């Protein structure tokens, strides 16, 4: 019987982590995930996997750890000896990073360095696996660089989050060049789903619409409606992440749909998908959701991913909004219009 490949995922309890676990288990991997100790349950996105017929306790394992704790990361890598590491863990909220910049730099920036150092030391101390590394880089790196953005576009980070991701991006490139580690940056544009965190704008909108449809809320409070994003469907983006580590050579790739829409477009489409006319009656501005520096427009130029990875986004904007609204309406017991 062929030996199963092993993957180690940081951020396994997040939106992307949960889709990546499903994908890798389907591909026959043994999957290990790092979870943080919390005083409340934080595994709701992955609980169903243990009940799935295809996953049992022998193929999916969880370990306590934290990206701020180099010692535990090192020990986990030495014990598990994964073939592939996906570093998805991060303080990933851009607005929040202005409130907790030092913590964000520590986890989102230095966390990446800690994982790469542990991989390097594993190799140098005679570890037998040539561990491949995926870094969850972000289109936030481009910041104020005008669209479309590709692998050669300049970075101009506009938040502590983006600055931390820039450190992580360059550290990944440096460890590839300096130590020959198979390390890739997936520069992913915004990707969403029914599992998206509830404070990111898309999910906040689809949940808000569902709560209004269910009669639970009267208003939805938002910030800047003019910002434009390239929004795709998260499970497809994890397929791209996996593909990057299956190539002959490590490299960096932009992943997105190639289309941008404004937050207002998302609002209009979401209310319409729930059969509610006159969105203006429900949406109010709240300056608390503005950022000191904003990223105005992101659009991915994905020609490299299409050529090398043969990857292309399938789910486009209108379909994505429909999926998310339908999910949140159902969650609130509202029949689809
Ligand atoms: P998410 O839902 O916010 O998940 C973040 C994950 O990181 C969670 O599992 C979280 O654990 C974990 N985490 C937070 N702090 C940690 C720490 N100190 N140590 C270890 N783990 C920690 O994010 P996502 O949307 O899945 O995104 C995954 C990655 O891709 C992130 O690095 C994000 O910055 C990046 N990214 C996302 C997008 C996007 O549009 N979704 C685009 C580009 C890049 P808890 O569950 O315990 O909080
Ligand atoms: O949904 P957002 O919070 O996502 P943002 O800032 O684009 O970051 C997400 O995507 C990045 C990839 O480019 C990831 F790296 C990052 O980890 C995260 O997943 O905000 C999107 C836009 C912003 O322009 C924001 O100002 O929506 C605007 N917005 C308007 N009202 C709001 C709100 N954002 C949030 N979160 N909440 C609002 O009420």
PDB file of N, CA and C and ligand atoms in Angstrom, residues 92-94 138-140 161 188-190 192 196 199-202 204 221-225 227 229 231 263 289 291 294-295 298, ligand 2:
ATOM      1  N   UNK A  92      -6.114  37.690  10.951  1.00  0.00           N
ATOM      2  CA  UNK A  92      -6.366  37.929   9.527  1.00  0.00           C
ATOM      3  C   UNK A  92      -7.303  39.105   9.255  1.00  0.00           C
ATOM      4  N   UNK A  93      -7.700  39.834  10.308  1.00  0.00           N
ATOM      5  CA  UNK A  93      -8.665  40.923  10.087  1.00  0.00           C
ATOM      6  C   UNK A  93      -7.934  42.262   9.926  1.00  0.00           C
ATOM      7  N   UNK A  94      -8.103  42.871   8.758  1.00  0.00           N
ATOM      8  CA  UNK A  94      -7.373  44.098   8.430  1.00  0.00           C
ATOM      9  C   UNK A  94      -7.747  45.233   9.384  1.00  0.00           C
ATOM     10  N   UNK A 138      -1.276  37.556   0.648  1.00  0.00           N
ATOM     11  CA  UNK A 138      -2.557  38.241   0.443  1.00  0.00           C
ATOM     12  C   UNK A 138      -2.467  39.353  -0.577  1.00  0.00           C
ATOM     13  N   UNK A 139      -3.575  39.580  -1.269  1.00  0.00           N
ATOM     14  CA  UNK A 139      -3.655  40.712  -2.197  1.00  0.00           C
ATOM     15  C   UNK A 139      -3.560  42.042  -1.454  1.00  0.00           C
ATOM     16  N   UNK A 140      -3.724  42.019  -0.122  1.00  0.00           N
ATOM     17  CA  UNK A 140      -3.526  43.242   0.659  1.00  0.00           C
ATOM     18  C   UNK A 140      -2.102  43.780   0.498  1.00  0.00           C
ATOM     19  N   UNK A 161      -1.694  44.684   9.198  1.00  0.00           N
ATOM     20  CA  UNK A 161      -1.859  43.322   8.677  1.00  0.00           C
ATOM     21  C   UNK A 161      -1.035  43.137   7.406  1.00  0.00           C
ATOM     22  N   UNK A 188      -3.318  35.323  -2.520  1.00  0.00           N
ATOM     23  CA  UNK A 188      -4.741  35.099  -2.766  1.00  0.00           C
ATOM     24  C   UNK A 188      -5.535  36.389  -2.595  1.00  0.00           C
ATOM     25  N   UNK A 189      -6.380  36.664  -3.571  1.00  0.00           N
ATOM     26  CA  UNK A 189      -7.329  37.765  -3.464  1.00  0.00           C
ATOM     27  C   UNK A 189      -8.491  37.275  -2.602  1.00  0.00           C
ATOM     28  N   UNK A 190      -9.377  38.206  -2.229  1.00  0.00           N
ATOM     29  CA  UNK A 190     -10.432  37.854  -1.257  1.00  0.00           C
ATOM     30  C   UNK A 190     -11.210  36.617  -1.717  1.00  0.00           C
ATOM     31  N   UNK A 192     -14.300  33.917  -0.244  1.00  0.00           N
ATOM     32  CA  UNK A 192     -15.403  33.927   0.715  1.00  0.00           C
ATOM     33  C   UNK A 192     -16.147  32.603   0.634  1.00  0.00           C
ATOM     34  N   UNK A 196     -17.204  31.807   5.939  1.00  0.00           N
ATOM     35  CA  UNK A 196     -16.426  33.023   6.147  1.00  0.00           C
ATOM     36  C   UNK A 196     -16.682  33.581   7.543  1.00  0.00           C
ATOM     37  N   UNK A 199     -17.296  38.704  10.722  1.00  0.00           N
ATOM     38  CA  UNK A 199     -17.005  40.147  10.739  1.00  0.00           C
ATOM     39  C   UNK A 199     -16.345  40.627   9.450  1.00  0.00           C
ATOM     40  N   UNK A 200     -16.114  39.736   8.495  1.00  0.00           N
ATOM     41  CA  UNK A 200     -15.642  40.182   7.179  1.00  0.00           C
ATOM     42  C   UNK A 200     -16.875  40.658   6.410  1.00  0.00           C
ATOM     43  N   UNK A 201     -16.659  41.609   5.475  1.00  0.00           N
ATOM     44  CA  UNK A 201     -17.824  42.339   4.997  1.00  0.00           C
ATOM     45  C   UNK A 201     -18.855  41.465   4.275  1.00  0.00           C
ATOM     46  N   UNK A 202     -18.398  40.490   3.485  1.00  0.00           N
ATOM     47  CA  UNK A 202     -19.360  39.687   2.709  1.00  0.00           C
ATOM     48  C   UNK A 202     -20.302  38.912   3.625  1.00  0.00           C
ATOM     49  N   UNK A 204     -20.798  39.456   6.801  1.00  0.00           N
ATOM     50  CA  UNK A 204     -21.579  40.392   7.618  1.00  0.00           C
ATOM     51  C   UNK A 204     -22.834  40.805   6.841  1.00  0.00           C
ATOM     52  N   UNK A 221     -25.312  47.884   9.619  1.00  0.00           N
ATOM     53  CA  UNK A 221     -24.380  49.013   9.715  1.00  0.00           C
ATOM     54  C   UNK A 221     -23.069  48.659   9.023  1.00  0.00           C
ATOM     55  N   UNK A 222     -22.666  49.489   8.063  1.00  0.00           N
ATOM     56  CA  UNK A 222     -21.444  49.231   7.290  1.00  0.00           C
ATOM     57  C   UNK A 222     -20.599  50.485   7.187  1.00  0.00           C
ATOM     58  N   UNK A 223     -19.334  50.273   6.724  1.00  0.00           N
ATOM     59  CA  UNK A 223     -18.425  51.407   6.523  1.00  0.00           C
ATOM     60  C   UNK A 223     -18.385  51.816   5.063  1.00  0.00           C
ATOM     61  N   UNK A 224     -17.184  51.732   4.464  1.00  0.00           N
ATOM     62  CA  UNK A 224     -16.955  52.217   3.102  1.00  0.00           C
ATOM     63  C   UNK A 224     -17.592  51.292   2.055  1.00  0.00           C
ATOM     64  N   UNK A 225     -18.595  51.796   1.363  1.00  0.00           N
ATOM     65  CA  UNK A 225     -19.288  50.967   0.357  1.00  0.00           C
ATOM     66  C   UNK A 225     -18.614  51.035  -1.018  1.00  0.00           C
ATOM     67  N   UNK A 227     -15.252  50.659  -1.703  1.00  0.00           N
ATOM     68  CA  UNK A 227     -14.074  49.797  -1.916  1.00  0.00           C
ATOM     69  C   UNK A 227     -14.449  48.658  -2.858  1.00  0.00           C
ATOM     70  N   UNK A 229     -13.372  44.836  -4.477  1.00  0.00           N
ATOM     71  CA  UNK A 229     -12.586  43.633  -4.220  1.00  0.00           C
ATOM     72  C   UNK A 229     -12.842  42.607  -5.316  1.00  0.00           C
ATOM     73  N   UNK A 231     -13.652  39.103  -5.456  1.00  0.00           N
ATOM     74  CA  UNK A 231     -14.162  38.073  -4.533  1.00  0.00           C
ATOM     75  C   UNK A 231     -14.387  36.743  -5.241  1.00  0.00           C
ATOM     76  N   UNK A 263     -18.287  47.059  -2.577  1.00  0.00           N
ATOM     77  CA  UNK A 263     -19.054  46.575  -1.427  1.00  0.00           C
ATOM     78  C   UNK A 263     -20.541  46.869  -1.671  1.00  0.00           C
ATOM     79  N   UNK A 289     -16.435  51.448  11.160  1.00  0.00           N
ATOM     80  CA  UNK A 289     -15.927  50.400  10.255  1.00  0.00           C
ATOM     81  C   UNK A 289     -14.971  50.933   9.199  1.00  0.00           C
ATOM     82  N   UNK A 291     -11.311  52.436   7.924  1.00  0.00           N
ATOM     83  CA  UNK A 291      -9.920  52.162   8.285  1.00  0.00           C
ATOM     84  C   UNK A 291      -9.078  53.424   8.108  1.00  0.00           C
ATOM     85  N   UNK A 294      -7.192  52.888   3.524  1.00  0.00           N
ATOM     86  CA  UNK A 294      -8.055  51.891   2.860  1.00  0.00           C
ATOM     87  C   UNK A 294      -7.342  51.341   1.619  1.00  0.00           C
ATOM     88  N   UNK A 295      -7.721  50.152   1.222  1.00  0.00           N
ATOM     89  CA  UNK A 295      -7.309  49.576  -0.062  1.00  0.00           C
ATOM     90  C   UNK A 295      -8.519  49.720  -0.986  1.00  0.00           C
ATOM     91  N   UNK A 298      -8.903  46.070  -5.876  1.00  0.00           N
ATOM     92  CA  UNK A 298      -8.061  44.895  -6.115  1.00  0.00           C
ATOM     93  C   UNK A 298      -8.667  44.050  -7.237  1.00  0.00           C
TER      94      UNK A 298
HETATM   95  O1  LIG B   2     -14.194  41.929   4.270  1.00  0.00           O
HETATM   96  P1  LIG B   2     -13.078  42.814   4.661  1.00  0.00           P
HETATM   97  O2  LIG B   2     -12.862  43.032   6.106  1.00  0.00           O
HETATM   98  O3  LIG B   2     -11.795  42.212   3.939  1.00  0.00           O
HETATM   99  P2  LIG B   2     -10.364  42.830   3.543  1.00  0.00           P
HETATM  100  O4  LIG B   2     -10.031  44.002   4.361  1.00  0.00           O
HETATM  101  O5  LIG B   2     -10.354  42.999   2.064  1.00  0.00           O
HETATM  102  O6  LIG B   2      -9.392  41.643   3.977  1.00  0.00           O
HETATM  103  C1  LIG B   2      -9.704  40.288   3.654  1.00  0.00           C
HETATM  104  O7  LIG B   2      -9.149  39.984   2.393  1.00  0.00           O
HETATM  105  C2  LIG B   2      -7.710  40.051   2.334  1.00  0.00           C
HETATM  106  C3  LIG B   2      -7.304  39.709   0.898  1.00  0.00           C
HETATM  107  O8  LIG B   2      -7.243  40.889   0.139  1.00  0.00           O
HETATM  108  C4  LIG B   2      -7.141  39.062   3.329  1.00  0.00           C
HETATM  109  F1  LIG B   2      -5.791  39.082   3.254  1.00  0.00           F
HETATM  110  C5  LIG B   2      -7.611  39.418   4.727  1.00  0.00           C
HETATM  111  O9  LIG B   2      -7.127  38.433   5.639  1.00  0.00           O
HETATM  112  C6  LIG B   2      -9.140  39.405   4.759  1.00  0.00           C
HETATM  113  O10 LIG B   2      -9.573  38.088   4.541  1.00  0.00           O
HETATM  114  O11 LIG B   2     -13.270  44.248   3.976  1.00  0.00           O
HETATM  115  C7  LIG B   2     -13.477  44.395   2.595  1.00  0.00           C
HETATM  116  C8  LIG B   2     -13.849  45.832   2.297  1.00  0.00           C
HETATM  117  C9  LIG B   2     -12.900  46.864   2.910  1.00  0.00           C
HETATM  118  O12 LIG B   2     -12.607  47.845   1.964  1.00  0.00           O
HETATM  119  C10 LIG B   2     -13.693  47.494   4.051  1.00  0.00           C
HETATM  120  O13 LIG B   2     -13.366  48.853   4.322  1.00  0.00           O
HETATM  121  O14 LIG B   2     -15.134  46.104   2.872  1.00  0.00           O
HETATM  122  C11 LIG B   2     -15.094  47.377   3.492  1.00  0.00           C
HETATM  123  N1  LIG B   2     -16.153  47.420   4.520  1.00  0.00           N
HETATM  124  C12 LIG B   2     -17.216  48.268   4.517  1.00  0.00           C
HETATM  125  N2  LIG B   2     -17.969  48.083   5.613  1.00  0.00           N
HETATM  126  C13 LIG B   2     -16.221  46.666   5.630  1.00  0.00           C
HETATM  127  C14 LIG B   2     -17.367  47.078   6.319  1.00  0.00           C
HETATM  128  N3  LIG B   2     -15.429  45.679   6.089  1.00  0.00           N
HETATM  129  C15 LIG B   2     -15.788  45.061   7.256  1.00  0.00           C
HETATM  130  N4  LIG B   2     -15.030  44.040   7.708  1.00  0.00           N
HETATM  131  N5  LIG B   2     -16.903  45.452   7.962  1.00  0.00           N
HETATM  132  C16 LIG B   2     -17.728  46.458   7.545  1.00  0.00           C
HETATM  133  O15 LIG B   2     -18.710  46.791   8.207  1.00  0.00           O
END
